[in-house]
JSON list of C-alpha atoms and ligand atoms in Angstrom, two decimals:
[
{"chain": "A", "resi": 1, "resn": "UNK", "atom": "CA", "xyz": [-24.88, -2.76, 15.55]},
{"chain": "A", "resi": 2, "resn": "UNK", "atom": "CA", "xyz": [-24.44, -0.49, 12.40]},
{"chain": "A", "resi": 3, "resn": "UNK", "atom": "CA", "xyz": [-20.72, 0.47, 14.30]},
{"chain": "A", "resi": 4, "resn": "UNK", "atom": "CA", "xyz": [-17.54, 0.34, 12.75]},
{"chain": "A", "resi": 5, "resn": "UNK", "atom": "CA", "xyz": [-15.77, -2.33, 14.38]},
{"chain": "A", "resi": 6, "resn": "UNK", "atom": "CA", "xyz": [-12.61, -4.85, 14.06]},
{"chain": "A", "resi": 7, "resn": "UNK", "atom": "CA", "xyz": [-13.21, -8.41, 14.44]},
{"chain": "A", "resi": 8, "resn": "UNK", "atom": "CA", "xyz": [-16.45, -8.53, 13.46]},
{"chain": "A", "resi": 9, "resn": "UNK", "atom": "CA", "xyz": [-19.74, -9.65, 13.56]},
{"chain": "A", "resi": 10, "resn": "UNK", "atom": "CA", "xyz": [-20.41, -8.62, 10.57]},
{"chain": "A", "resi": 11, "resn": "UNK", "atom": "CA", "xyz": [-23.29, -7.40, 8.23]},
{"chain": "A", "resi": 12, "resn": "UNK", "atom": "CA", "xyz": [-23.35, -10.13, 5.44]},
{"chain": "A", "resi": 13, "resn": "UNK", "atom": "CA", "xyz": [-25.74, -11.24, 2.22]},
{"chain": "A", "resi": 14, "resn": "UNK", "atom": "CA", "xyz": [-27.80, -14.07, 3.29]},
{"chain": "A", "resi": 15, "resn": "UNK", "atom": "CA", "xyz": [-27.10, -15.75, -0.58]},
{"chain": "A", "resi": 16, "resn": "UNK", "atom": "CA", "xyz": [-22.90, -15.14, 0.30]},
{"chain": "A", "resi": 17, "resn": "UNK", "atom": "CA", "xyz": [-21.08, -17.89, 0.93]},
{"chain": "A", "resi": 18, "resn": "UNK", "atom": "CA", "xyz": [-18.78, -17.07, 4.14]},
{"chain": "A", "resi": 19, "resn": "UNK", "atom": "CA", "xyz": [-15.01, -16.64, 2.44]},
{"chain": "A", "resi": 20, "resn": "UNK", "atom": "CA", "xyz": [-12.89, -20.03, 3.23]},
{"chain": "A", "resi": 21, "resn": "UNK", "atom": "CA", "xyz": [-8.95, -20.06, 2.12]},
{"chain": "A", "resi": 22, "resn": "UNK", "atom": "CA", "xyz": [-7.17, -23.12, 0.17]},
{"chain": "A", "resi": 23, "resn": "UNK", "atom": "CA", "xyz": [-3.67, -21.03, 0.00]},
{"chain": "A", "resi": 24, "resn": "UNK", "atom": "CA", "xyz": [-0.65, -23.68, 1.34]},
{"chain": "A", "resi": 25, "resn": "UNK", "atom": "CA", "xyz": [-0.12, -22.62, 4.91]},
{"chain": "A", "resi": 26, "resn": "UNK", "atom": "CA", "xyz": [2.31, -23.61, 7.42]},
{"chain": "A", "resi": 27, "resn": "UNK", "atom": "CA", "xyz": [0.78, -26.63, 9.20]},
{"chain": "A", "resi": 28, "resn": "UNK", "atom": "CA", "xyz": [-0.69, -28.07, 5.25]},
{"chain": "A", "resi": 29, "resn": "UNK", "atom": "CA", "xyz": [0.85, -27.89, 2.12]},
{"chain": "A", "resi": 30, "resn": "UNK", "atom": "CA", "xyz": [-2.02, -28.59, 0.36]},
{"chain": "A", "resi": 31, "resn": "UNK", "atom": "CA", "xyz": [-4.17, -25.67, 1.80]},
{"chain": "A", "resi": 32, "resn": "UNK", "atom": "CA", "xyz": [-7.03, -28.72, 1.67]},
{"chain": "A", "resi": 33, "resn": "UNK", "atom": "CA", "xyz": [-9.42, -28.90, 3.02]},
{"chain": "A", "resi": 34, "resn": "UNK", "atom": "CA", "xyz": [-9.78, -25.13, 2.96]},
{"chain": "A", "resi": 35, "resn": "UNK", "atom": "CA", "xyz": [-10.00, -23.16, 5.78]},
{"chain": "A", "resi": 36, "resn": "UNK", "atom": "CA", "xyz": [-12.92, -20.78, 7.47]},
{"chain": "A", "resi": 37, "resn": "UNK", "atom": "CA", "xyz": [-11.77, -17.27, 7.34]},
{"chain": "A", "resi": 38, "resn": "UNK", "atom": "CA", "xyz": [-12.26, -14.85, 10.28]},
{"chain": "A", "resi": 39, "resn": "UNK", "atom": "CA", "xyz": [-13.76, -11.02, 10.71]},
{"chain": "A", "resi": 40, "resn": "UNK", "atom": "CA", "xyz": [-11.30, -8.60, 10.44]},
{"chain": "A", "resi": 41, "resn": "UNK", "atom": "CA", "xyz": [-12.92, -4.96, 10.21]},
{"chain": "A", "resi": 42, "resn": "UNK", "atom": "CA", "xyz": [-16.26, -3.53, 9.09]},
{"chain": "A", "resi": 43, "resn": "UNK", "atom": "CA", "xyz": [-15.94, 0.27, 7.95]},
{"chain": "A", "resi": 44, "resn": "UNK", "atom": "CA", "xyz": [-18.90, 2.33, 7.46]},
{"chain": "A", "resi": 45, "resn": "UNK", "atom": "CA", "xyz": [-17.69, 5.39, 5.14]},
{"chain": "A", "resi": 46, "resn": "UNK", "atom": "CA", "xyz": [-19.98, 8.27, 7.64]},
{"chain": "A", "resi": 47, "resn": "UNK", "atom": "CA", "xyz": [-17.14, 7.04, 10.05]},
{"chain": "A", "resi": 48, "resn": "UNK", "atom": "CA", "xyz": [-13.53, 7.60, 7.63]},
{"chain": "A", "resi": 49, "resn": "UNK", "atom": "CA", "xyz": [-15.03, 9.73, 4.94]},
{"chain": "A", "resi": 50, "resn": "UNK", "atom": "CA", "xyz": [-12.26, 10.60, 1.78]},
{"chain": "A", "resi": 51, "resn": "UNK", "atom": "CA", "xyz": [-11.60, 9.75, -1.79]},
{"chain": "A", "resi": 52, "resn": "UNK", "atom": "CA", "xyz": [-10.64, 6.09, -0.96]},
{"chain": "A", "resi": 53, "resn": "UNK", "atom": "CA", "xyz": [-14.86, 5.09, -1.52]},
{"chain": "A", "resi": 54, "resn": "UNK", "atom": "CA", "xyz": [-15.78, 3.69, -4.60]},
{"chain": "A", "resi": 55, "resn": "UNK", "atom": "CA", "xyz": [-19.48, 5.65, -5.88]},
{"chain": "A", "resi": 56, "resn": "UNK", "atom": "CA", "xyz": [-22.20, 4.54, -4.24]},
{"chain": "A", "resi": 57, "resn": "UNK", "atom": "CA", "xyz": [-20.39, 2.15, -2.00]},
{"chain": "A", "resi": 58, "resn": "UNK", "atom": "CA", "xyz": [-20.42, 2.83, 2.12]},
{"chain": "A", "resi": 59, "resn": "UNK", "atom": "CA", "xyz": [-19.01, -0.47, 3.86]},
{"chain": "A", "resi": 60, "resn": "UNK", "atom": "CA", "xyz": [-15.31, -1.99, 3.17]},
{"chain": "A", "resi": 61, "resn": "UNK", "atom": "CA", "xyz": [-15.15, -5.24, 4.55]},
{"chain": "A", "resi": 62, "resn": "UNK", "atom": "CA", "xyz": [-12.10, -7.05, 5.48]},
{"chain": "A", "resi": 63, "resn": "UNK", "atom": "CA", "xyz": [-11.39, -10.41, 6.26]},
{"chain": "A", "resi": 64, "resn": "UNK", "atom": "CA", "xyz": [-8.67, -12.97, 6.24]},
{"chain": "A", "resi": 65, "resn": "UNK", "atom": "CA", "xyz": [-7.62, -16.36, 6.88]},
{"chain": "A", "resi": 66, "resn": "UNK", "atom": "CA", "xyz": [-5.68, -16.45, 10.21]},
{"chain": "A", "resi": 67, "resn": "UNK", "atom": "CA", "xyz": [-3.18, -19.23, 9.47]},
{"chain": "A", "resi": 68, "resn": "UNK", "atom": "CA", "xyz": [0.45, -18.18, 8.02]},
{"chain": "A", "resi": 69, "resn": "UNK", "atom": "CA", "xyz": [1.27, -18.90, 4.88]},
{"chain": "A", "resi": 70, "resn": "UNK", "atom": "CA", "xyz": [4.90, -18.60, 3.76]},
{"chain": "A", "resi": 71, "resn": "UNK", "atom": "CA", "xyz": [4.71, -18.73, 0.24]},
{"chain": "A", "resi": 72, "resn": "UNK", "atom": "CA", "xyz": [1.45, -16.78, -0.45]},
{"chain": "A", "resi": 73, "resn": "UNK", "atom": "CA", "xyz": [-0.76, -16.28, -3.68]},
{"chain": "A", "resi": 74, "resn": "UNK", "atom": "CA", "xyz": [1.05, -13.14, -5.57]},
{"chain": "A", "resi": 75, "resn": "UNK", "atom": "CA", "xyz": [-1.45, -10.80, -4.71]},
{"chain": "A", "resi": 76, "resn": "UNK", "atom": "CA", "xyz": [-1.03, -11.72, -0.57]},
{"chain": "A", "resi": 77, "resn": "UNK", "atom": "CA", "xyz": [2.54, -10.74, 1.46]},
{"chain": "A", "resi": 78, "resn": "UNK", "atom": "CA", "xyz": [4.43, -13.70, 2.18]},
{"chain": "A", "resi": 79, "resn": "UNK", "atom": "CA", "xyz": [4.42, -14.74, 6.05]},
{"chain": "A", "resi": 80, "resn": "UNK", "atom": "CA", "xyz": [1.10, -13.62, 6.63]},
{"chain": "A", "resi": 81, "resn": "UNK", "atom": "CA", "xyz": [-2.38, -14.29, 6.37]},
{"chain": "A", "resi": 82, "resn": "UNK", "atom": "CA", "xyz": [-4.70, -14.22, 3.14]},
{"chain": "A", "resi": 83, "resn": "UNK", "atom": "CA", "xyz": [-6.82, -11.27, 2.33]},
{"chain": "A", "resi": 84, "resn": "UNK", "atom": "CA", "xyz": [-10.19, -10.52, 1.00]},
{"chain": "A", "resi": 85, "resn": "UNK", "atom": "CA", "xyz": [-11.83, -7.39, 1.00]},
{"chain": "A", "resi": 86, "resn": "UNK", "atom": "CA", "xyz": [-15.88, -6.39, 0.38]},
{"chain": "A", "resi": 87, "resn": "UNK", "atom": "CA", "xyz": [-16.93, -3.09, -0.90]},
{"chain": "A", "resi": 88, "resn": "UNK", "atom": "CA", "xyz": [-20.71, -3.16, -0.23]},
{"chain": "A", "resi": 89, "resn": "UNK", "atom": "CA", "xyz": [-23.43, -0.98, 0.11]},
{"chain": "A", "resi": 90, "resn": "UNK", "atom": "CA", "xyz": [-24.78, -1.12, 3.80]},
{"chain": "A", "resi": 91, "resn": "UNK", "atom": "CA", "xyz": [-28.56, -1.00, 2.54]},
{"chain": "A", "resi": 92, "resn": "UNK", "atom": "CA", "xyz": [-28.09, -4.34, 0.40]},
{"chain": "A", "resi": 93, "resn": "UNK", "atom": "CA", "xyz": [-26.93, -6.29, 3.59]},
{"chain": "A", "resi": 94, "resn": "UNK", "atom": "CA", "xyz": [-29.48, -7.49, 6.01]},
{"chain": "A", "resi": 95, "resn": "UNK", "atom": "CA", "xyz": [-28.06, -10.50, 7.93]},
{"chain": "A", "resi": 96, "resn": "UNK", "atom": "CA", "xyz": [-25.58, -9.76, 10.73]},
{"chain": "A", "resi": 97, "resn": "UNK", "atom": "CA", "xyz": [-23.58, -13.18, 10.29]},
{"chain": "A", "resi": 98, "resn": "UNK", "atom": "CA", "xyz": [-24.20, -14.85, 13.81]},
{"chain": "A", "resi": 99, "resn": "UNK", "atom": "CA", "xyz": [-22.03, -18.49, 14.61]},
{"chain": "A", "resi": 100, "resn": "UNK", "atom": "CA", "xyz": [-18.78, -18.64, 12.07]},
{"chain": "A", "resi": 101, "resn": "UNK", "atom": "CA", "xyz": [-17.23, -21.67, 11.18]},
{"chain": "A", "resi": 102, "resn": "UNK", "atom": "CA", "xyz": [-13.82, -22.13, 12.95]},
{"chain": "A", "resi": 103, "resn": "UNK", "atom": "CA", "xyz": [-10.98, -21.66, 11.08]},
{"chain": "A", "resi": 104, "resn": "UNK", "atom": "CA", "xyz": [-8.96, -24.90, 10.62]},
{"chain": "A", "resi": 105, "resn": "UNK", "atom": "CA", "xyz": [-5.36, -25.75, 11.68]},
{"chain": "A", "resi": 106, "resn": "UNK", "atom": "CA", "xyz": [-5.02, -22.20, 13.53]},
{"chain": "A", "resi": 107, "resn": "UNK", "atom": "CA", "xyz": [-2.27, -21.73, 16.09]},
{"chain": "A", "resi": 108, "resn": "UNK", "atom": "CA", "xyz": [-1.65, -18.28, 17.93]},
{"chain": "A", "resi": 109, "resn": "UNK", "atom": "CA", "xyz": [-0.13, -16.18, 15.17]},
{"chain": "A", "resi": 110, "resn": "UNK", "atom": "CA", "xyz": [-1.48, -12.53, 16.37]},
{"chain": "A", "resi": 111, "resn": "UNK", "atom": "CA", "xyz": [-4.25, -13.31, 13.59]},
{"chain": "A", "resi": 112, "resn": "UNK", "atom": "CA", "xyz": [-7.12, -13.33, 15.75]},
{"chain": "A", "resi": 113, "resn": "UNK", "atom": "CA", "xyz": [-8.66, -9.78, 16.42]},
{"chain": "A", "resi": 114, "resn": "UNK", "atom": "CA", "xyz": [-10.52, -9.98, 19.40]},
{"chain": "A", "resi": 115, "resn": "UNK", "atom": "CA", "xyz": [-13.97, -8.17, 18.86]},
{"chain": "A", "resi": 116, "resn": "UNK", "atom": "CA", "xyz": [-14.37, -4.07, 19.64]},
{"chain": "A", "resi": 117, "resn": "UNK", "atom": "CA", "xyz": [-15.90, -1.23, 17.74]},
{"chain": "A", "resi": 118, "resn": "UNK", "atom": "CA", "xyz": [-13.78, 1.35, 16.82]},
{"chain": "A", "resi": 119, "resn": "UNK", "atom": "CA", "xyz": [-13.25, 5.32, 17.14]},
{"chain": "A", "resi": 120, "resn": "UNK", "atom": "CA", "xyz": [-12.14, 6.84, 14.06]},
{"chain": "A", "resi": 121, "resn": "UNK", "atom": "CA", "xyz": [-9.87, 9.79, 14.57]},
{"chain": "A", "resi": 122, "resn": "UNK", "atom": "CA", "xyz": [-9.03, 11.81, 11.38]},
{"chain": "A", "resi": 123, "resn": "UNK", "atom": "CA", "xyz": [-5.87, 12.79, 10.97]},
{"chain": "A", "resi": 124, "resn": "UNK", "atom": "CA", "xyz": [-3.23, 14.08, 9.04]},
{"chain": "A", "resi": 125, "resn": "UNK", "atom": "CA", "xyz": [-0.41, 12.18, 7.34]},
{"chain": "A", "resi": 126, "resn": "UNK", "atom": "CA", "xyz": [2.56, 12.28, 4.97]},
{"chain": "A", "resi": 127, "resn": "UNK", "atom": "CA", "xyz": [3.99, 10.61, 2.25]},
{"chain": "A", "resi": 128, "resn": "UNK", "atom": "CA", "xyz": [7.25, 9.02, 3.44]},
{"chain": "A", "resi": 129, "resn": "UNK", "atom": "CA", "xyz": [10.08, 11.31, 2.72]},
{"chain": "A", "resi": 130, "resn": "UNK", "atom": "CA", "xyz": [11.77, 9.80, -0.55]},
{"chain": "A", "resi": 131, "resn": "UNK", "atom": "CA", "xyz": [8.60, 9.97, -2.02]},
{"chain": "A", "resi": 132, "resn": "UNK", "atom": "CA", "xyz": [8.34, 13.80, -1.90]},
{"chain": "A", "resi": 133, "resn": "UNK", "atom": "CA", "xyz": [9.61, 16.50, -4.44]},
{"chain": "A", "resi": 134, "resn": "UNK", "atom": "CA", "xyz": [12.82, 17.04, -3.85]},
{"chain": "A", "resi": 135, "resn": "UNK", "atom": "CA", "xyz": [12.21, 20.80, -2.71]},
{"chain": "A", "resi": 136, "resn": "UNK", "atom": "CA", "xyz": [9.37, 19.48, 0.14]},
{"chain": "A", "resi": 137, "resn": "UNK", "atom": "CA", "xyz": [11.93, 17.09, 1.62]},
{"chain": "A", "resi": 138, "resn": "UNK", "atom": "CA", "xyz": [13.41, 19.54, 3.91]},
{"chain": "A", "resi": 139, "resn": "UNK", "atom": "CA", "xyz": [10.83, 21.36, 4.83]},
{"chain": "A", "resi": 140, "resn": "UNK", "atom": "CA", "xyz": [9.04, 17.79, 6.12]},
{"chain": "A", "resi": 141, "resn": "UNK", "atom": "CA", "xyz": [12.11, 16.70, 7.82]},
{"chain": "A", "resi": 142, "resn": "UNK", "atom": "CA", "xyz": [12.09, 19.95, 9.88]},
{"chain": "A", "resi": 143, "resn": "UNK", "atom": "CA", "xyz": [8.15, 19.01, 11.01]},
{"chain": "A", "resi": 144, "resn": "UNK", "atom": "CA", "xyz": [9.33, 15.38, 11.72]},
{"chain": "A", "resi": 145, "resn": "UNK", "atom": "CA", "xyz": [12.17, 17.03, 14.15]},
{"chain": "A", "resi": 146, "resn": "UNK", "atom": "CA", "xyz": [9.82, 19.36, 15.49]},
{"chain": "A", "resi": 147, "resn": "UNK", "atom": "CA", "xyz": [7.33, 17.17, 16.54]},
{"chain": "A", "resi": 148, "resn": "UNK", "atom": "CA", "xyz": [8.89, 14.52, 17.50]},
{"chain": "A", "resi": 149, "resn": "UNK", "atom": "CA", "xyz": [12.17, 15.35, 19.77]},
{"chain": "A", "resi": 150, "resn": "UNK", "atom": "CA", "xyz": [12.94, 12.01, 20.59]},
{"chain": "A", "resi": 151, "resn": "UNK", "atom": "CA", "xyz": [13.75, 11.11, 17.45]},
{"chain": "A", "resi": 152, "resn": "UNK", "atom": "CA", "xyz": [10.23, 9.05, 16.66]},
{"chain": "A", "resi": 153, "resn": "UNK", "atom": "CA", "xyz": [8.63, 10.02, 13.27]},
{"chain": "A", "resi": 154, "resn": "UNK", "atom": "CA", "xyz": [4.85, 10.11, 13.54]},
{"chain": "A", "resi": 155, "resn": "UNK", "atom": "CA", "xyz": [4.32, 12.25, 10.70]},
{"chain": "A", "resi": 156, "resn": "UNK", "atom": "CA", "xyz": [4.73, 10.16, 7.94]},
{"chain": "A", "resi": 157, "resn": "UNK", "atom": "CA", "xyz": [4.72, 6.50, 10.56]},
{"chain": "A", "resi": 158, "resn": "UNK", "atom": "CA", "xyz": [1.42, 6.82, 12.04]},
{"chain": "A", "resi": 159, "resn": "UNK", "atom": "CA", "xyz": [0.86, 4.09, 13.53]},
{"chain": "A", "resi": 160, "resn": "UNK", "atom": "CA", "xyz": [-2.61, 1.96, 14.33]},
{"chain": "A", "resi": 161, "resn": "UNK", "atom": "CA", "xyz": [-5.42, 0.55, 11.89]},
{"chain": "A", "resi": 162, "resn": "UNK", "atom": "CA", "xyz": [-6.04, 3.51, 9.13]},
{"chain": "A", "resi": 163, "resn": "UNK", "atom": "CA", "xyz": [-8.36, 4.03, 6.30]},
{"chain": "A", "resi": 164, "resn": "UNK", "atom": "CA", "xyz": [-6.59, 5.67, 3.47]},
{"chain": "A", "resi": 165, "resn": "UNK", "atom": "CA", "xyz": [-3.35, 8.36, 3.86]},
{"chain": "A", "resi": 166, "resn": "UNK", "atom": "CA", "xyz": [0.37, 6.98, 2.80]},
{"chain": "A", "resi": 167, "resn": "UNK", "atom": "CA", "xyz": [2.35, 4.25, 3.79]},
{"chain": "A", "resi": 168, "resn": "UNK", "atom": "CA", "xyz": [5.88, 3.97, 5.45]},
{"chain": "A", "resi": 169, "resn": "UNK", "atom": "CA", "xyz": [8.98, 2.60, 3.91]},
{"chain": "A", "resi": 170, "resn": "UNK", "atom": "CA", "xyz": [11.08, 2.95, 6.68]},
{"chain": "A", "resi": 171, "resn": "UNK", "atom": "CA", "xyz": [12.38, -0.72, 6.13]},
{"chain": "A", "resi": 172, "resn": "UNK", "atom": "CA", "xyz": [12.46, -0.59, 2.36]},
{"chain": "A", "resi": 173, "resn": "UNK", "atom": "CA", "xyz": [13.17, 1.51, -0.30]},
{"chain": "A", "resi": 174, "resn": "UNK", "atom": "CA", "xyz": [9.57, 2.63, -1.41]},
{"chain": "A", "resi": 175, "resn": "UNK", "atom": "CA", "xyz": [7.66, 0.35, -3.49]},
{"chain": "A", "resi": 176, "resn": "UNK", "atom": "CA", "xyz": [5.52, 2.46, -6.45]},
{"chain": "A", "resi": 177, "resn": "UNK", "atom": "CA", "xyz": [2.76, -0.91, -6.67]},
{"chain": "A", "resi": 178, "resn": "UNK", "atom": "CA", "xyz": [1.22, -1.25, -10.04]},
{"chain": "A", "resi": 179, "resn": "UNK", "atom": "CA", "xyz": [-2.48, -2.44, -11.03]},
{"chain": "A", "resi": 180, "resn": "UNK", "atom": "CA", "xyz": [-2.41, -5.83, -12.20]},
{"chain": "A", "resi": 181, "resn": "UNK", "atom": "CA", "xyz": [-5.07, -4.94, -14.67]},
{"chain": "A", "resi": 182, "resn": "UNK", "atom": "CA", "xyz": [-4.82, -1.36, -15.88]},
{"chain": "A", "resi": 183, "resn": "UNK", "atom": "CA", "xyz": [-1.36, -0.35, -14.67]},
{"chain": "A", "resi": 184, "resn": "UNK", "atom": "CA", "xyz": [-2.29, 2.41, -12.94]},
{"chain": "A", "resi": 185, "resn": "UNK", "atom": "CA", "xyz": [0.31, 3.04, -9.80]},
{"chain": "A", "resi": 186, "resn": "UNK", "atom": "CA", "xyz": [-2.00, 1.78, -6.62]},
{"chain": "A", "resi": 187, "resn": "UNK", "atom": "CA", "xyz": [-3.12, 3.39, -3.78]},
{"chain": "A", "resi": 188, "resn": "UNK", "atom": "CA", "xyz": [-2.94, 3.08, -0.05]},
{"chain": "A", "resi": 189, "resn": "UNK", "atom": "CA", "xyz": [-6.70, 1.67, 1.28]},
{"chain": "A", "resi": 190, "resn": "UNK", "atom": "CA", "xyz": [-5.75, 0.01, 4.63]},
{"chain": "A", "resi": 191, "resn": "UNK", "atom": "CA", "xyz": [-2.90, -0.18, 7.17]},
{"chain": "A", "resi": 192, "resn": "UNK", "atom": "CA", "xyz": [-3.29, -3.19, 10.27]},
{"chain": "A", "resi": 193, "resn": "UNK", "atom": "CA", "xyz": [-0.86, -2.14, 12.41]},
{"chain": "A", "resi": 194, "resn": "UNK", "atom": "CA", "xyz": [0.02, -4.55, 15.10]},
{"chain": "A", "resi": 195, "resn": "UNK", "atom": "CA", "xyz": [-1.54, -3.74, 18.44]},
{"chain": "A", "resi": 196, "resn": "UNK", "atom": "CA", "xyz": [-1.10, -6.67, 20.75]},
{"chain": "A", "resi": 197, "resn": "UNK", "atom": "CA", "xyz": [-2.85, -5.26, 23.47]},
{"chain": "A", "resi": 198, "resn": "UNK", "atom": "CA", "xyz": [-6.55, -3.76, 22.51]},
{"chain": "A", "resi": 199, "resn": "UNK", "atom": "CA", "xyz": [-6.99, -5.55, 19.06]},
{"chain": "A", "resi": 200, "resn": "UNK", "atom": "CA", "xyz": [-4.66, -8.72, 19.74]},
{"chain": "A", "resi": 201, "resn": "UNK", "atom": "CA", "xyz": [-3.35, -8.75, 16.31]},
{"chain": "A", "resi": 202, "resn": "UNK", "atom": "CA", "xyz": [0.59, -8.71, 15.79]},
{"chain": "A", "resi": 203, "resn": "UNK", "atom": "CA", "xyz": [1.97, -8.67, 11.92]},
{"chain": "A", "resi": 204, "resn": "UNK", "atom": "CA", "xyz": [4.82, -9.54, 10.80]},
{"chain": "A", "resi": 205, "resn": "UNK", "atom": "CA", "xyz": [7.65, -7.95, 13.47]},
{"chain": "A", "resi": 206, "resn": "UNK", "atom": "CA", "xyz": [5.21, -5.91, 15.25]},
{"chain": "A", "resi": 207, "resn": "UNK", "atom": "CA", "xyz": [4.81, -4.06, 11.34]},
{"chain": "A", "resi": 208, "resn": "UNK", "atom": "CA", "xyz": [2.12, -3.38, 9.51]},
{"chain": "A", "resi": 209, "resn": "UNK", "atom": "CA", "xyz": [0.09, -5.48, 6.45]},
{"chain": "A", "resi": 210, "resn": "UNK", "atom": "CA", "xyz": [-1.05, -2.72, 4.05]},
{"chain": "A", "resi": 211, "resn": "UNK", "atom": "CA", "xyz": [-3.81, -3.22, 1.57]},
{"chain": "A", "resi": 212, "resn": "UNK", "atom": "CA", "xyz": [-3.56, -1.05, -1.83]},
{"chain": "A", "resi": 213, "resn": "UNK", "atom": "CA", "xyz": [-5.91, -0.48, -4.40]},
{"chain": "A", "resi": 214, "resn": "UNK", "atom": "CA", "xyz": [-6.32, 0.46, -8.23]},
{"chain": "A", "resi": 215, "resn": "UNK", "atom": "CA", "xyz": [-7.81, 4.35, -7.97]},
{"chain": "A", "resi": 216, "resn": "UNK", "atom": "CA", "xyz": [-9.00, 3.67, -11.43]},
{"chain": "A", "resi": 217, "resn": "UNK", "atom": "CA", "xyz": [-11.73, 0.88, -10.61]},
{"chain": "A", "resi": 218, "resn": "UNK", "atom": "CA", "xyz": [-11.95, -0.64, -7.03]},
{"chain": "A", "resi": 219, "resn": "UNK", "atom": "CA", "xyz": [-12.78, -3.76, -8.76]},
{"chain": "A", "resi": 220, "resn": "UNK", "atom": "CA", "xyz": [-9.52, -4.67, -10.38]},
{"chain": "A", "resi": 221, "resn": "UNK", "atom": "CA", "xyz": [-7.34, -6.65, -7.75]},
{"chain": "A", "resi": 222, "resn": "UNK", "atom": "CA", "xyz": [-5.85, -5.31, -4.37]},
{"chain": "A", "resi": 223, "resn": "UNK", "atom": "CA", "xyz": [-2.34, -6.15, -3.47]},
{"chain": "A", "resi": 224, "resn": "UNK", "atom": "CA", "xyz": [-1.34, -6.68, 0.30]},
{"chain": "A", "resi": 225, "resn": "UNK", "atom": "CA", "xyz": [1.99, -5.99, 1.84]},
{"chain": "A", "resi": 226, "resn": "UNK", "atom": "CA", "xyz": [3.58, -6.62, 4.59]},
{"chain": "A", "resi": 227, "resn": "UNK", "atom": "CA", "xyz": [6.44, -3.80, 6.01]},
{"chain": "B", "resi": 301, "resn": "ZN", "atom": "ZN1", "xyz": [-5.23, -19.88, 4.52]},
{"chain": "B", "resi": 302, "resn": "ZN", "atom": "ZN1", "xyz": [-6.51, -0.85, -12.26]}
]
């Protein structure tokens, strides 16, 4: 059971509460009585090794709560679900988490990943192309062109559910996210892309929720997107 996987079960401390929401969604206001969250993805570092892994930490954790919530805490994206994340250290966590409380007040958003293990493919990506030097921007255009005829760009778009690498802006001007607590500009940890038909999870307009991180100390707060 010690796979990667999306949509759990998942490997969980026996003394952990199970992560419930109370963020206003769109069927309650009052985000009361707050809701179950749901497995989202369980990520063993052997399987997506890189810089992105806290020392002495080899399991990221994601959950979230699969109602929409329009007007979500500031360190959520608007119009999506609500995050958490676990960094853990596989040895420490014993229980595989068995029957889940139901989430409450869920309709069909796309926020339900249906269950499946996962095989990580590494691969190569680039920052999008107004984040470059100046001088590189050319030279990255030509390998977008030259890779992708039809016009696509999946050099710096890649799409599907990614540990790590650089995030799009194809929508938006680039965003350069800052650490709440130390400033330091944020990172790129986690891309769900929408993929209606293995994972069953659509966000946003068939886009992408992207979690970033503080490179300085993975314990000062993430901050979610969604593009
Ligand atoms: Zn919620
Ligand atoms: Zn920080």
């Amino acid at each position: 059971m010690e796979d990667s996987s999306i949509g759990g079960p998942l490997w969980w401390p026996a003394d952990e509460p199970w992560p419930t929401c109370s963020a206003p969604d769109d069927e309650e206001p009052t985000g009361m009585p707050p809701s179950a969250m749901v497995p989202v993805a369980q990520i063993y570092a052997r399987d997506v090794p890189g810089p992105w892994w806290p020392s002495g930490v080899d399991l990221l954790q994601l959950v979230w709560c699969p109602n929409e919530h329009w007007d979500a805490p500031a360190q959520q994206a608007d119009v999506s679900p609500v995050v958490e994340i676990r960094w853990r250290r596989a040895a420490d966590v014993a229980t595989l988490i068995g029957t889940l409380p139901a989430p409450l007040r869920h309709y069909d958003y796309g926020y339900l990943p249906n269950p499946c293990t996962v095989t990580p493919e590494p691969l190569v990506d680039f920052p999008y192309r107004e984040e470059l030097p100046e001088e590189l921007r050319p030279g990255l255009q030509q390998l977008v062109e030259d890779t992708s005829p039809g016009g696509g760009d999946v050099i710096t778009r890649v799409a599907g559910w990614k540990v790590g690498g650089w995030p799009t802006w194809h929508l938006a001007h680039p965003l350069a996210l800052r650490c709440d607590a130390c400033g330091t500009r944020m990172v790129l940890l986690f891309t769900v892309a929408g993929d209606d038909l293995v994972t069953g999870v659509v966000v946003g307009r068939a886009g992408e929720l992207r979690i970033f991180v503080c490179p300085n100390d993975h314990r000062h707060p993430f901050q979610v997107d969604l593009h």
